[in-house]
Amino acid sequence: MLNVSHIETGSYVNGTGKRFVIWFQGCKFHCKGCGNPDTWSFETKTLYTPHELFNMITNESDLIGITFSGGEPFLQVKELVDLAKEIKDCTNLTIQSFTGFELDELVEEPQKELLQYVDTLIYGRFDSSKPQNNQKIWHNPKGKDNWEFNNTDIEIDLDINGNANLSGFPDKEFIEMVKVIQDERI
Ligand code: SF4
């Protein structure tokens, strides 16, 4: 089973075009300035089989692809390979993934197999004090989609109760400002 923190069924700031984004639960890297510290713990959040996630993805319309984020997707690589393979075998969707691993740390199977299915990988330990947050881009030479990673885009989704969910790369000031607006709303 894949342990998932949360899902966004249609995001526009986590890769090329409209994407189904899965934030996995559990990360060992504890990077400086990580925007998703809630995903570090290895507690069980929501469990899905790879095929359940595949069905959710294919029920969405107008998707360009899927993005794996975290938490650390490659710490659940064994089952994530099954999802990635099914996506590539049965759809034209592209796959983009974030990882805290360096590229030269992804040399074992099934990490190498998962990389085969990823079109664009944003990799390396996140460090908010460094340019581009210390993240690098790898484009799969056989990939269909060369996302030119831009870590300035921000997306705000409002639920039916008016609660804001931020996605992308908001800085601390922006997050605080949204929090103040949320706290002050009637
Ligand atoms: S790898 Fe990603 S989720 Fe994990 S601590 Fe670093 S930035 Fe956060």
PDB file of C-alpha atoms and ligand atoms in Angstrom:
ATOM      1  CA  MET A   1       0.000   0.000   0.000  1.00  0.00           C
ATOM      2  CA  LEU A   2       1.098   3.578  -0.641  1.00  0.00           C
ATOM      3  CA  ASN A   3       0.919   5.950   2.325  1.00  0.00           C
ATOM      4  CA  VAL A   4      -0.452   9.281   1.085  1.00  0.00           C
ATOM      5  CA  SER A   5      -0.572  12.591   2.926  1.00  0.00           C
ATOM      6  CA  HIS A   6      -2.919  14.378   0.548  1.00  0.00           C
ATOM      7  CA  ILE A   7      -3.949  14.644  -3.086  1.00  0.00           C
ATOM      8  CA  GLU A   8      -4.784  17.535  -5.398  1.00  0.00           C
ATOM      9  CA  THR A   9      -6.739  16.336  -8.419  1.00  0.00           C
ATOM     10  CA  GLY A  10      -6.036  19.375 -10.604  1.00  0.00           C
ATOM     11  CA  SER A  11      -3.016  21.555  -9.858  1.00  0.00           C
ATOM     12  CA  TYR A  12      -1.256  23.944 -12.259  1.00  0.00           C
ATOM     13  CA  VAL A  13       1.932  24.798 -10.301  1.00  0.00           C
ATOM     14  CA  ASN A  14       3.468  21.360  -9.815  1.00  0.00           C
ATOM     15  CA  GLY A  15       4.599  20.693 -13.350  1.00  0.00           C
ATOM     16  CA  THR A  16       3.400  21.154 -16.901  1.00  0.00           C
ATOM     17  CA  GLY A  17      -0.316  21.879 -17.315  1.00  0.00           C
ATOM     18  CA  LYS A  18      -3.091  20.367 -15.235  1.00  0.00           C
ATOM     19  CA  ARG A  19      -1.692  17.647 -12.994  1.00  0.00           C
ATOM     20  CA  PHE A  20      -2.897  15.117 -10.452  1.00  0.00           C
ATOM     21  CA  VAL A  21      -0.510  15.646  -7.531  1.00  0.00           C
ATOM     22  CA  ILE A  22       0.144  13.079  -4.825  1.00  0.00           C
ATOM     23  CA  TRP A  23       1.984  14.123  -1.669  1.00  0.00           C
ATOM     24  CA  PHE A  24       3.368  10.978  -0.044  1.00  0.00           C
ATOM     25  CA  GLN A  25       3.680  10.622   3.715  1.00  0.00           C
ATOM     26  CA  GLY A  26       7.088  10.101   5.315  1.00  0.00           C
ATOM     27  CA  CYS A  27      10.462  11.727   4.711  1.00  0.00           C
ATOM     28  CA  LYS A  28      13.826  11.204   6.381  1.00  0.00           C
ATOM     29  CA  PHE A  29      15.666  14.225   5.013  1.00  0.00           C
ATOM     30  CA  HIS A  30      14.251  17.059   7.166  1.00  0.00           C
ATOM     31  CA  CYS A  31      15.569  19.693   4.754  1.00  0.00           C
ATOM     32  CA  LYS A  32      16.163  23.292   5.722  1.00  0.00           C
ATOM     33  CA  GLY A  33      13.048  25.351   4.961  1.00  0.00           C
ATOM     34  CA  CYS A  34      10.963  22.373   3.762  1.00  0.00           C
ATOM     35  CA  GLY A  35       7.466  23.582   2.923  1.00  0.00           C
ATOM     36  CA  ASN A  36       5.812  20.292   3.896  1.00  0.00           C
ATOM     37  CA  PRO A  37       7.071  19.322   7.382  1.00  0.00           C
ATOM     38  CA  ASP A  38       3.676  17.722   8.084  1.00  0.00           C
ATOM     39  CA  THR A  39       4.704  14.987   5.657  1.00  0.00           C
ATOM     40  CA  TRP A  40       7.902  13.993   7.524  1.00  0.00           C
ATOM     41  CA  SER A  41       6.328  11.607  10.017  1.00  0.00           C
ATOM     42  CA  PHE A  42       6.025   7.955   8.995  1.00  0.00           C
ATOM     43  CA  GLU A  43       2.612   7.610  10.634  1.00  0.00           C
ATOM     44  CA  THR A  44      -0.066   6.029   8.494  1.00  0.00           C
ATOM     45  CA  LYS A  45      -2.235   8.647   6.803  1.00  0.00           C
ATOM     46  CA  THR A  46      -4.335   7.338   3.912  1.00  0.00           C
ATOM     47  CA  LEU A  47      -3.394   4.032   2.315  1.00  0.00           C
ATOM     48  CA  TYR A  48      -4.086   3.253  -1.330  1.00  0.00           C
ATOM     49  CA  THR A  49      -3.085   0.421  -3.579  1.00  0.00           C
ATOM     50  CA  PRO A  50      -1.278   1.572  -6.738  1.00  0.00           C
ATOM     51  CA  HIS A  51      -4.295   0.503  -8.799  1.00  0.00           C
ATOM     52  CA  GLU A  52      -6.713   2.524  -6.621  1.00  0.00           C
ATOM     53  CA  LEU A  53      -4.631   5.623  -7.308  1.00  0.00           C
ATOM     54  CA  PHE A  54      -4.514   4.728 -10.997  1.00  0.00           C
ATOM     55  CA  ASN A  55      -8.323   4.564 -11.083  1.00  0.00           C
ATOM     56  CA  MET A  56      -8.618   7.945  -9.340  1.00  0.00           C
ATOM     57  CA  ILE A  57      -6.208   9.466 -11.869  1.00  0.00           C
ATOM     58  CA  THR A  58      -7.995   8.092 -14.915  1.00  0.00           C
ATOM     59  CA  ASN A  59     -11.344   9.349 -13.582  1.00  0.00           C
ATOM     60  CA  GLU A  60     -10.088  12.932 -13.908  1.00  0.00           C
ATOM     61  CA  SER A  61     -10.465  14.806 -17.178  1.00  0.00           C
ATOM     62  CA  ASP A  62      -8.037  17.070 -19.054  1.00  0.00           C
ATOM     63  CA  LEU A  63      -4.952  15.962 -17.147  1.00  0.00           C
ATOM     64  CA  ILE A  64      -1.530  16.380 -18.748  1.00  0.00           C
ATOM     65  CA  GLY A  65       0.121  14.256 -16.123  1.00  0.00           C
ATOM     66  CA  ILE A  66       0.859  13.218 -12.571  1.00  0.00           C
ATOM     67  CA  THR A  67       3.310  14.679 -10.090  1.00  0.00           C
ATOM     68  CA  PHE A  68       4.784  12.824  -7.122  1.00  0.00           C
ATOM     69  CA  SER A  69       5.689  15.048  -4.207  1.00  0.00           C
ATOM     70  CA  GLY A  70       6.245  14.688  -0.545  1.00  0.00           C
ATOM     71  CA  GLY A  71       7.186  13.490   1.817  1.00  0.00           C
ATOM     72  CA  GLU A  72       9.676  11.396  -0.108  1.00  0.00           C
ATOM     73  CA  PRO A  73       8.190   9.454  -3.043  1.00  0.00           C
ATOM     74  CA  PHE A  74      11.307   7.319  -3.503  1.00  0.00           C
ATOM     75  CA  LEU A  75      10.989   5.904   0.029  1.00  0.00           C
ATOM     76  CA  GLN A  76       7.870   4.089  -1.266  1.00  0.00           C
ATOM     77  CA  VAL A  77       9.522   3.156  -4.510  1.00  0.00           C
ATOM     78  CA  LYS A  78       8.577  -0.527  -4.546  1.00  0.00           C
ATOM     79  CA  GLU A  79       4.856   0.149  -4.948  1.00  0.00           C
ATOM     80  CA  LEU A  80       5.262   3.461  -6.721  1.00  0.00           C
ATOM     81  CA  VAL A  81       6.894   1.582  -9.596  1.00  0.00           C
ATOM     82  CA  ASP A  82       3.626  -0.345 -10.057  1.00  0.00           C
ATOM     83  CA  LEU A  83       1.627   2.886 -10.289  1.00  0.00           C
ATOM     84  CA  ALA A  84       4.144   4.553 -12.641  1.00  0.00           C
ATOM     85  CA  LYS A  85       4.271   1.482 -14.891  1.00  0.00           C
ATOM     86  CA  GLU A  86       0.487   1.281 -15.148  1.00  0.00           C
ATOM     87  CA  ILE A  87       0.310   4.993 -15.993  1.00  0.00           C
ATOM     88  CA  LYS A  88       2.908   4.627 -18.746  1.00  0.00           C
ATOM     89  CA  ASP A  89       1.464   1.367 -20.110  1.00  0.00           C
ATOM     90  CA  CYS A  90      -2.155   2.551 -20.216  1.00  0.00           C
ATOM     91  CA  THR A  91      -2.198   6.340 -20.690  1.00  0.00           C
ATOM     92  CA  ASN A  92      -0.337   9.199 -22.396  1.00  0.00           C
ATOM     93  CA  LEU A  93       0.098  11.052 -19.111  1.00  0.00           C
ATOM     94  CA  THR A  94       3.530  12.347 -18.175  1.00  0.00           C
ATOM     95  CA  ILE A  95       5.142  11.808 -14.783  1.00  0.00           C
ATOM     96  CA  GLN A  96       7.087  14.400 -12.856  1.00  0.00           C
ATOM     97  CA  SER A  97       8.529  13.780  -9.439  1.00  0.00           C
ATOM     98  CA  PHE A  98      10.209  15.630  -6.647  1.00  0.00           C
ATOM     99  CA  THR A  99      12.812  13.856  -4.556  1.00  0.00           C
ATOM    100  CA  GLY A 100      15.251  14.789  -1.800  1.00  0.00           C
ATOM    101  CA  PHE A 101      17.680  12.138  -3.080  1.00  0.00           C
ATOM    102  CA  GLU A 102      20.595  13.177  -5.252  1.00  0.00           C
ATOM    103  CA  LEU A 103      20.615  11.560  -8.680  1.00  0.00           C
ATOM    104  CA  ASP A 104      23.716   9.503  -7.839  1.00  0.00           C
ATOM    105  CA  GLU A 105      21.877   8.075  -4.806  1.00  0.00           C
ATOM    106  CA  LEU A 106      19.175   6.564  -7.027  1.00  0.00           C
ATOM    107  CA  VAL A 107      21.229   3.689  -8.362  1.00  0.00           C
ATOM    108  CA  GLU A 108      19.545   0.596  -6.911  1.00  0.00           C
ATOM    109  CA  GLU A 109      16.555  -1.307  -8.263  1.00  0.00           C
ATOM    110  CA  PRO A 110      13.684  -0.455  -8.106  1.00  0.00           C
ATOM    111  CA  GLN A 111      14.790   3.216  -7.915  1.00  0.00           C
ATOM    112  CA  LYS A 112      16.315   2.899 -11.401  1.00  0.00           C
ATOM    113  CA  GLU A 113      13.121   1.350 -12.726  1.00  0.00           C
ATOM    114  CA  LEU A 114      11.018   4.216 -11.348  1.00  0.00           C
ATOM    115  CA  LEU A 115      13.379   6.725 -12.989  1.00  0.00           C
ATOM    116  CA  GLN A 116      12.681   5.087 -16.362  1.00  0.00           C
ATOM    117  CA  TYR A 117       9.040   6.160 -16.046  1.00  0.00           C
ATOM    118  CA  VAL A 118       9.694   9.700 -14.787  1.00  0.00           C
ATOM    119  CA  ASP A 119       9.808  12.408 -17.478  1.00  0.00           C
ATOM    120  CA  THR A 120      11.169  15.193 -15.265  1.00  0.00           C
ATOM    121  CA  LEU A 121      12.782  14.795 -11.849  1.00  0.00           C
ATOM    122  CA  ILE A 122      13.370  17.713  -9.476  1.00  0.00           C
ATOM    123  CA  TYR A 123      16.031  16.390  -7.159  1.00  0.00           C
ATOM    124  CA  GLY A 124      18.369  17.113  -4.272  1.00  0.00           C
ATOM    125  CA  ARG A 125      18.038  18.161  -0.639  1.00  0.00           C
ATOM    126  CA  PHE A 126      15.904  21.282  -0.430  1.00  0.00           C
ATOM    127  CA  ASP A 127      17.657  24.301   1.115  1.00  0.00           C
ATOM    128  CA  SER A 128      15.667  27.531   1.175  1.00  0.00           C
ATOM    129  CA  SER A 129      18.854  29.576   1.717  1.00  0.00           C
ATOM    130  CA  LYS A 130      20.357  28.531  -1.635  1.00  0.00           C
ATOM    131  CA  PRO A 131      19.487  29.602  -5.210  1.00  0.00           C
ATOM    132  CA  GLN A 132      16.611  27.565  -6.709  1.00  0.00           C
ATOM    133  CA  ASN A 133      16.285  26.085  -3.187  1.00  0.00           C
ATOM    134  CA  ASN A 134      19.247  23.839  -4.065  1.00  0.00           C
ATOM    135  CA  GLN A 135      17.068  21.734  -6.368  1.00  0.00           C
ATOM    136  CA  LYS A 136      18.215  20.486  -9.743  1.00  0.00           C
ATOM    137  CA  ILE A 137      16.369  19.247 -12.828  1.00  0.00           C
ATOM    138  CA  TRP A 138      16.826  15.932 -14.601  1.00  0.00           C
ATOM    139  CA  HIS A 139      15.039  15.349 -17.901  1.00  0.00           C
ATOM    140  CA  ASN A 140      14.666  11.750 -18.943  1.00  0.00           C
ATOM    141  CA  PRO A 141      16.305  11.461 -22.396  1.00  0.00           C
ATOM    142  CA  LYS A 142      13.396   9.196 -23.403  1.00  0.00           C
ATOM    143  CA  GLY A 143      10.791  11.435 -21.732  1.00  0.00           C
ATOM    144  CA  LYS A 144       7.941  13.263 -23.438  1.00  0.00           C
ATOM    145  CA  ASP A 145       7.825  16.305 -21.227  1.00  0.00           C
ATOM    146  CA  ASN A 146      10.697  18.608 -20.305  1.00  0.00           C
ATOM    147  CA  TRP A 147       9.322  20.684 -17.455  1.00  0.00           C
ATOM    148  CA  GLU A 148      11.480  23.755 -16.871  1.00  0.00           C
ATOM    149  CA  PHE A 149      11.056  23.871 -13.116  1.00  0.00           C
ATOM    150  CA  ASN A 150      10.081  27.292 -11.799  1.00  0.00           C
ATOM    151  CA  ASN A 151       9.961  27.534  -8.040  1.00  0.00           C
ATOM    152  CA  THR A 152       8.110  30.839  -7.831  1.00  0.00           C
ATOM    153  CA  ASP A 153       4.575  29.801  -8.817  1.00  0.00           C
ATOM    154  CA  ILE A 154       1.909  29.717  -6.118  1.00  0.00           C
ATOM    155  CA  GLU A 155      -1.603  28.250  -6.206  1.00  0.00           C
ATOM    156  CA  ILE A 156      -4.339  28.920  -3.658  1.00  0.00           C
ATOM    157  CA  ASP A 157      -7.297  26.546  -3.555  1.00  0.00           C
ATOM    158  CA  LEU A 158     -10.317  27.471  -1.480  1.00  0.00           C
ATOM    159  CA  ASP A 159     -12.562  24.734  -0.146  1.00  0.00           C
ATOM    160  CA  ILE A 160     -16.318  25.233   0.218  1.00  0.00           C
ATOM    161  CA  ASN A 161     -15.765  26.640   3.711  1.00  0.00           C
ATOM    162  CA  GLY A 162     -13.305  29.242   2.407  1.00  0.00           C
ATOM    163  CA  ASN A 163     -10.250  27.518   3.883  1.00  0.00           C
ATOM    164  CA  ALA A 164      -7.141  28.185   1.786  1.00  0.00           C
ATOM    165  CA  ASN A 165      -4.786  25.422   0.726  1.00  0.00           C
ATOM    166  CA  LEU A 166      -1.449  26.711  -0.623  1.00  0.00           C
ATOM    167  CA  SER A 167       0.568  24.839  -3.193  1.00  0.00           C
ATOM    168  CA  GLY A 168       3.774  25.624  -5.065  1.00  0.00           C
ATOM    169  CA  PHE A 169       6.514  27.704  -3.490  1.00  0.00           C
ATOM    170  CA  PRO A 170       5.092  30.464  -1.268  1.00  0.00           C
ATOM    171  CA  ASP A 171       7.685  32.166   0.932  1.00  0.00           C
ATOM    172  CA  LYS A 172       7.242  32.613   4.689  1.00  0.00           C
ATOM    173  CA  GLU A 173       5.791  36.141   4.340  1.00  0.00           C
ATOM    174  CA  PHE A 174       3.168  34.980   1.845  1.00  0.00           C
ATOM    175  CA  ILE A 175       2.127  32.059   4.056  1.00  0.00           C
ATOM    176  CA  GLU A 176       1.813  34.417   7.045  1.00  0.00           C
ATOM    177  CA  MET A 177      -0.231  36.915   5.008  1.00  0.00           C
ATOM    178  CA  VAL A 178      -2.711  34.219   3.912  1.00  0.00           C
ATOM    179  CA  LYS A 179      -2.933  33.005   7.520  1.00  0.00           C
ATOM    180  CA  VAL A 180      -3.772  36.526   8.744  1.00  0.00           C
ATOM    181  CA  ILE A 181      -6.450  36.952   6.057  1.00  0.00           C
ATOM    182  CA  GLN A 182      -7.909  33.548   7.011  1.00  0.00           C
ATOM    183  CA  ASP A 183      -7.924  34.365  10.713  1.00  0.00           C
ATOM    184  CA  GLU A 184      -9.573  37.731  10.147  1.00  0.00           C
ATOM    185  CA  ARG A 185     -12.335  36.634   7.789  1.00  0.00           C
ATOM    186  CA  ILE A 186     -15.867  36.861   9.108  1.00  0.00           C
TER     187      ILE A 186
HETATM  188  S1  SF4 B   1      12.961  15.878   0.747  1.00  0.00           S
HETATM  189 FE1  SF4 B   1      11.215  17.208   0.344  1.00  0.00          FE
HETATM  190  S2  SF4 B   1       9.646  16.615   1.843  1.00  0.00           S
HETATM  191 FE2  SF4 B   1      11.604  15.766   2.533  1.00  0.00          FE
HETATM  192  S3  SF4 B   1      12.357  17.302   3.966  1.00  0.00           S
HETATM  193 FE3  SF4 B   1      13.286  17.704   1.955  1.00  0.00          FE
HETATM  194  S4  SF4 B   1      11.933  19.206   1.013  1.00  0.00           S
HETATM  195 FE4  SF4 B   1      10.816  18.304   2.716  1.00  0.00          FE
END
